[in-house]
């Protein structure tokens, strides 16, 4: 599976559907016969728009798939929780709500708790290229939430009155995004990107250096991303 993309992806219908569009690409690769509209309609979303990897994982669990999330989100998970069981993580997430608040934080907490109750797996492992190799060299795609601002080397963004993303280095904020890791050759990782107008290639497919990809994933913490989602069939 080296030297080429092994996942095909459609372009996202709007600025808030990169997650379900990426999920749809993985579903199709796994043989799930679903339309993009079906996936867009079935995924849960945040009140301000967009979604979280854990919500994509919940959708996959409902469809009978196994899921594994690699999380680097220190806003949500303390590093000392690394060896906790699913039940212990659910409990710590609940206790954390005594001290941390906010609508998005609460919704993310409830999503992670439900994900764990449904049998989803959360892994805490140092992010390095060996994780990419582990899956991509076996032809297993990896859906990841990351910082589009860092990955693209673009200006930060804001949303205008028509709910469109506008690049602006002063007014803008860092933006999160979902893509699918769809192949690897040495230090280059192949990306299937639902945002066709991306500044890297102007196409749904391109390659990036593994080190830049790692930094992009870790900097996704700014937008509640900083994670990778892997789906499996029995």
mmCIF file of N, CA and C in Angstrom, residues 84-159:
data_model
loop_
_atom_site.group_PDB
_atom_site.id
_atom_site.type_symbol
_atom_site.label_atom_id
_atom_site.label_comp_id
_atom_site.label_asym_id
_atom_site.label_seq_id
_atom_site.Cartn_x
_atom_site.Cartn_y
_atom_site.Cartn_z
ATOM 1 N N UNK A 84 -5.741 4.254 32.898
ATOM 2 C CA UNK A 84 -7.082 4.052 33.456
ATOM 3 C C UNK A 84 -7.929 3.174 32.540
ATOM 4 N N UNK A 85 -8.836 2.422 33.151
ATOM 5 C CA UNK A 85 -9.813 1.656 32.383
ATOM 6 C C UNK A 85 -10.876 2.609 31.835
ATOM 7 N N UNK A 86 -11.732 2.097 30.964
ATOM 8 C CA UNK A 86 -12.806 2.919 30.411
ATOM 9 C C UNK A 86 -13.712 3.458 31.512
ATOM 10 N N UNK A 87 -14.056 2.611 32.477
ATOM 11 C CA UNK A 87 -14.916 3.058 33.576
ATOM 12 C C UNK A 87 -14.246 4.132 34.417
ATOM 13 N N UNK A 88 -12.953 3.994 34.615
ATOM 14 C CA UNK A 88 -12.225 5.009 35.389
ATOM 15 C C UNK A 88 -12.161 6.325 34.620
ATOM 16 N N UNK A 89 -11.994 6.259 33.308
ATOM 17 C CA UNK A 89 -11.989 7.481 32.508
ATOM 18 C C UNK A 89 -13.344 8.177 32.566
ATOM 19 N N UNK A 90 -14.407 7.402 32.475
ATOM 20 C CA UNK A 90 -15.752 7.974 32.573
ATOM 21 C C UNK A 90 -15.933 8.693 33.903
ATOM 22 N N UNK A 91 -15.453 8.079 34.967
ATOM 23 C CA UNK A 91 -15.578 8.673 36.298
ATOM 24 C C UNK A 91 -14.755 9.958 36.420
ATOM 25 N N UNK A 92 -13.515 9.934 35.924
ATOM 26 C CA UNK A 92 -12.666 11.126 36.030
ATOM 27 C C UNK A 92 -13.237 12.276 35.193
ATOM 28 N N UNK A 93 -13.777 11.949 34.041
ATOM 29 C CA UNK A 93 -14.408 12.981 33.220
ATOM 30 C C UNK A 93 -15.580 13.630 33.947
ATOM 31 N N UNK A 94 -16.327 12.815 34.686
ATOM 32 C CA UNK A 94 -17.456 13.352 35.447
ATOM 33 C C UNK A 94 -16.965 14.245 36.586
ATOM 34 N N UNK A 95 -15.959 13.787 37.308
ATOM 35 C CA UNK A 95 -15.424 14.584 38.417
ATOM 36 C C UNK A 95 -14.809 15.889 37.923
ATOM 37 N N UNK A 96 -14.248 15.869 36.726
ATOM 38 C CA UNK A 96 -13.622 17.060 36.169
ATOM 39 C C UNK A 96 -14.619 18.196 35.972
ATOM 40 N N UNK A 97 -15.888 17.828 35.750
ATOM 41 C CA UNK A 97 -16.915 18.832 35.520
ATOM 42 C C UNK A 97 -17.187 19.682 36.759
ATOM 43 N N UNK A 98 -16.693 19.274 37.920
ATOM 44 C CA UNK A 98 -16.821 20.103 39.115
ATOM 45 C C UNK A 98 -16.011 21.387 38.987
ATOM 46 N N UNK A 99 -14.978 21.331 38.157
ATOM 47 C CA UNK A 99 -14.027 22.434 38.098
ATOM 48 C C UNK A 99 -13.981 23.138 36.741
ATOM 49 N N UNK A 100 -14.465 22.472 35.712
ATOM 50 C CA UNK A 100 -14.383 23.040 34.366
ATOM 51 C C UNK A 100 -15.773 23.103 33.752
ATOM 52 N N UNK A 101 -16.045 24.221 33.091
ATOM 53 C CA UNK A 101 -17.396 24.453 32.595
ATOM 54 C C UNK A 101 -17.365 24.957 31.150
ATOM 55 N N UNK A 102 -18.502 25.273 30.648
ATOM 56 C CA UNK A 102 -18.637 25.738 29.266
ATOM 57 C C UNK A 102 -19.429 24.746 28.444
ATOM 58 N N UNK A 103 -20.256 25.264 27.544
ATOM 59 C CA UNK A 103 -21.149 24.415 26.756
ATOM 60 C C UNK A 103 -20.376 23.398 25.910
ATOM 61 N N UNK A 104 -19.309 23.858 25.250
ATOM 62 C CA UNK A 104 -18.548 22.957 24.387
ATOM 63 C C UNK A 104 -17.830 21.904 25.211
ATOM 64 N N UNK A 105 -17.277 22.310 26.363
ATOM 65 C CA UNK A 105 -16.567 21.360 27.209
ATOM 66 C C UNK A 105 -17.524 20.290 27.735
ATOM 67 N N UNK A 106 -18.717 20.716 28.137
ATOM 68 C CA UNK A 106 -19.709 19.760 28.633
ATOM 69 C C UNK A 106 -20.142 18.804 27.534
ATOM 70 N N UNK A 107 -20.389 19.326 26.345
ATOM 71 C CA UNK A 107 -20.829 18.456 25.257
ATOM 72 C C UNK A 107 -19.732 17.468 24.874
ATOM 73 N N UNK A 108 -18.490 17.938 24.862
ATOM 74 C CA UNK A 108 -17.383 17.038 24.543
ATOM 75 C C UNK A 108 -17.233 15.964 25.620
ATOM 76 N N UNK A 109 -17.383 16.354 26.876
ATOM 77 C CA UNK A 109 -17.283 15.389 27.975
ATOM 78 C C UNK A 109 -18.340 14.305 27.847
ATOM 79 N N UNK A 110 -19.580 14.715 27.616
ATOM 80 C CA UNK A 110 -20.668 13.740 27.492
ATOM 81 C C UNK A 110 -20.445 12.823 26.292
ATOM 82 N N UNK A 111 -19.893 13.381 25.224
ATOM 83 C CA UNK A 111 -19.631 12.555 24.034
ATOM 84 C C UNK A 111 -18.572 11.502 24.341
ATOM 85 N N UNK A 112 -17.501 11.892 25.023
ATOM 86 C CA UNK A 112 -16.462 10.918 25.367
ATOM 87 C C UNK A 112 -16.996 9.857 26.322
ATOM 88 N N UNK A 113 -17.812 10.262 27.277
ATOM 89 C CA UNK A 113 -18.386 9.281 28.203
ATOM 90 C C UNK A 113 -19.267 8.287 27.459
ATOM 91 N N UNK A 114 -20.094 8.786 26.557
ATOM 92 C CA UNK A 114 -20.964 7.890 25.789
ATOM 93 C C UNK A 114 -20.145 6.985 24.885
ATOM 94 N N UNK A 115 -19.122 7.543 24.267
ATOM 95 C CA UNK A 115 -18.234 6.770 23.399
ATOM 96 C C UNK A 115 -17.621 5.604 24.159
ATOM 97 N N UNK A 116 -17.140 5.860 25.363
ATOM 98 C CA UNK A 116 -16.533 4.806 26.177
ATOM 99 C C UNK A 116 -17.573 3.777 26.616
ATOM 100 N N UNK A 117 -18.757 4.245 26.954
ATOM 101 C CA UNK A 117 -19.836 3.324 27.358
ATOM 102 C C UNK A 117 -20.245 2.418 26.203
ATOM 103 N N UNK A 118 -20.113 2.906 24.983
ATOM 104 C CA UNK A 118 -20.477 2.129 23.795
ATOM 105 C C UNK A 118 -19.391 1.128 23.399
ATOM 106 N N UNK A 119 -18.255 1.180 24.074
ATOM 107 C CA UNK A 119 -17.185 0.235 23.781
ATOM 108 C C UNK A 119 -16.036 0.802 22.975
ATOM 109 N N UNK A 120 -16.050 2.127 22.755
ATOM 110 C CA UNK A 120 -14.955 2.758 22.034
ATOM 111 C C UNK A 120 -13.678 2.757 22.854
ATOM 112 N N UNK A 121 -12.550 2.720 22.185
ATOM 113 C CA UNK A 121 -11.246 2.656 22.854
ATOM 114 C C UNK A 121 -10.541 4.004 22.755
ATOM 115 N N UNK A 122 -9.885 4.412 23.838
ATOM 116 C CA UNK A 122 -9.055 5.608 23.836
ATOM 117 C C UNK A 122 -7.640 5.203 24.225
ATOM 118 N N UNK A 123 -6.679 5.643 23.426
ATOM 119 C CA UNK A 123 -5.277 5.273 23.616
ATOM 120 C C UNK A 123 -4.446 6.525 23.842
ATOM 121 N N UNK A 124 -3.543 6.465 24.802
ATOM 122 C CA UNK A 124 -2.588 7.540 25.046
ATOM 123 C C UNK A 124 -1.200 7.000 24.693
ATOM 124 N N UNK A 125 -0.678 7.418 23.557
ATOM 125 C CA UNK A 125 0.615 6.949 23.089
ATOM 126 C C UNK A 125 1.332 8.108 22.422
ATOM 127 N N UNK A 126 2.624 8.254 22.678
ATOM 128 C CA UNK A 126 3.382 9.334 22.067
ATOM 129 C C UNK A 126 3.205 9.316 20.549
ATOM 130 N N UNK A 127 2.904 10.492 20.007
ATOM 131 C CA UNK A 127 2.670 10.581 18.571
ATOM 132 C C UNK A 127 3.994 10.614 17.813
ATOM 133 N N UNK A 128 4.188 9.653 16.947
ATOM 134 C CA UNK A 128 5.383 9.612 16.112
ATOM 135 C C UNK A 128 5.049 8.869 14.817
ATOM 136 N N UNK A 129 5.985 8.879 13.891
ATOM 137 C CA UNK A 129 5.716 8.315 12.573
ATOM 138 C C UNK A 129 5.453 6.819 12.617
ATOM 139 N N UNK A 130 5.905 6.129 13.665
ATOM 140 C CA UNK A 130 5.675 4.688 13.738
ATOM 141 C C UNK A 130 4.190 4.362 13.839
ATOM 142 N N UNK A 131 3.409 5.272 14.427
ATOM 143 C CA UNK A 131 1.958 5.047 14.465
ATOM 144 C C UNK A 131 1.388 5.116 13.056
ATOM 145 N N UNK A 132 1.826 6.097 12.279
ATOM 146 C CA UNK A 132 1.370 6.178 10.889
ATOM 147 C C UNK A 132 1.725 4.897 10.137
ATOM 148 N N UNK A 133 2.973 4.465 10.290
ATOM 149 C CA UNK A 133 3.443 3.266 9.576
ATOM 150 C C UNK A 133 2.647 2.036 9.984
ATOM 151 N N UNK A 134 2.332 1.935 11.265
ATOM 152 C CA UNK A 134 1.620 0.773 11.795
ATOM 153 C C UNK A 134 0.331 0.515 11.027
ATOM 154 N N UNK A 135 -0.381 1.592 10.705
ATOM 155 C CA UNK A 135 -1.668 1.456 10.030
ATOM 156 C C UNK A 135 -1.554 1.595 8.513
ATOM 157 N N UNK A 136 -0.868 2.623 8.070
ATOM 158 C CA UNK A 136 -0.867 2.923 6.640
ATOM 159 C C UNK A 136 -0.163 1.855 5.813
ATOM 160 N N UNK A 137 0.880 1.247 6.353
ATOM 161 C CA UNK A 137 1.557 0.186 5.613
ATOM 162 C C UNK A 137 0.718 -1.090 5.535
ATOM 163 N N UNK A 138 -0.332 -1.164 6.352
ATOM 164 C CA UNK A 138 -1.262 -2.291 6.275
ATOM 165 C C UNK A 138 -2.527 -1.934 5.503
ATOM 166 N N UNK A 139 -2.556 -0.730 4.944
ATOM 167 C CA UNK A 139 -3.741 -0.317 4.204
ATOM 168 C C UNK A 139 -4.900 0.052 5.103
ATOM 169 N N UNK A 140 -4.622 0.527 6.317
ATOM 170 C CA UNK A 140 -5.668 0.955 7.249
ATOM 171 C C UNK A 140 -5.652 2.474 7.309
ATOM 172 N N UNK A 141 -6.709 3.147 6.849
ATOM 173 C CA UNK A 141 -6.727 4.610 6.878
ATOM 174 C C UNK A 141 -6.860 5.145 8.300
ATOM 175 N N UNK A 142 -6.383 6.351 8.492
ATOM 176 C CA UNK A 142 -6.456 7.021 9.797
ATOM 177 C C UNK A 142 -7.134 8.372 9.597
ATOM 178 N N UNK A 143 -8.233 8.584 10.289
ATOM 179 C CA UNK A 143 -8.947 9.854 10.250
ATOM 180 C C UNK A 143 -8.393 10.727 11.368
ATOM 181 N N UNK A 144 -7.995 11.943 11.057
ATOM 182 C CA UNK A 144 -7.369 12.759 12.093
ATOM 183 C C UNK A 144 -7.932 14.170 12.146
ATOM 184 N N UNK A 145 -8.040 14.681 13.371
ATOM 185 C CA UNK A 145 -8.416 16.068 13.606
ATOM 186 C C UNK A 145 -7.156 16.861 13.916
ATOM 187 N N UNK A 146 -6.958 17.950 13.205
ATOM 188 C CA UNK A 146 -5.703 18.685 13.322
ATOM 189 C C UNK A 146 -5.917 20.177 13.104
ATOM 190 N N UNK A 147 -4.829 20.925 13.176
ATOM 191 C CA UNK A 147 -4.861 22.355 12.905
ATOM 192 C C UNK A 147 -4.669 22.584 11.421
ATOM 193 N N UNK A 148 -5.736 23.001 10.738
ATOM 194 C CA UNK A 148 -5.619 23.333 9.320
ATOM 195 C C UNK A 148 -4.720 24.543 9.128
ATOM 196 N N UNK A 149 -4.763 25.456 10.069
ATOM 197 C CA UNK A 149 -3.952 26.669 9.961
ATOM 198 C C UNK A 149 -2.472 26.329 9.882
ATOM 199 N N UNK A 150 -2.032 25.396 10.729
ATOM 200 C CA UNK A 150 -0.627 25.005 10.714
ATOM 201 C C UNK A 150 -0.311 24.115 9.510
ATOM 202 N N UNK A 151 -1.178 23.152 9.240
ATOM 203 C CA UNK A 151 -0.931 22.235 8.125
ATOM 204 C C UNK A 151 -0.800 22.995 6.808
ATOM 205 N N UNK A 152 -1.716 23.940 6.580
ATOM 206 C CA UNK A 152 -1.746 24.674 5.326
ATOM 207 C C UNK A 152 -0.746 25.836 5.281
ATOM 208 N N UNK A 153 -0.170 26.192 6.427
ATOM 209 C CA UNK A 153 0.650 27.413 6.525
ATOM 210 C C UNK A 153 -0.166 28.611 6.044
ATOM 211 N N UNK A 154 -1.412 28.634 6.446
ATOM 212 C CA UNK A 154 -2.335 29.652 5.952
ATOM 213 C C UNK A 154 -2.570 30.737 6.995
ATOM 214 N N UNK A 155 -3.213 31.802 6.582
ATOM 215 C CA UNK A 155 -3.673 32.798 7.537
ATOM 216 C C UNK A 155 -4.779 32.193 8.397
ATOM 217 N N UNK A 156 -4.931 32.735 9.578
ATOM 218 C CA UNK A 156 -6.039 32.303 10.421
ATOM 219 C C UNK A 156 -7.367 32.714 9.778
ATOM 220 N N UNK A 157 -8.463 32.235 10.330
ATOM 221 C CA UNK A 157 -9.753 32.422 9.659
ATOM 222 C C UNK A 157 -10.825 32.917 10.616
ATOM 223 N N UNK A 158 -11.843 33.554 10.034
ATOM 224 C CA UNK A 158 -13.057 33.869 10.775
ATOM 225 C C UNK A 158 -14.255 33.549 9.890
ATOM 226 N N UNK A 159 -15.416 33.451 10.493
ATOM 227 C CA UNK A 159 -16.637 33.128 9.760
ATOM 228 C C UNK A 159 -17.431 34.398 9.508
#
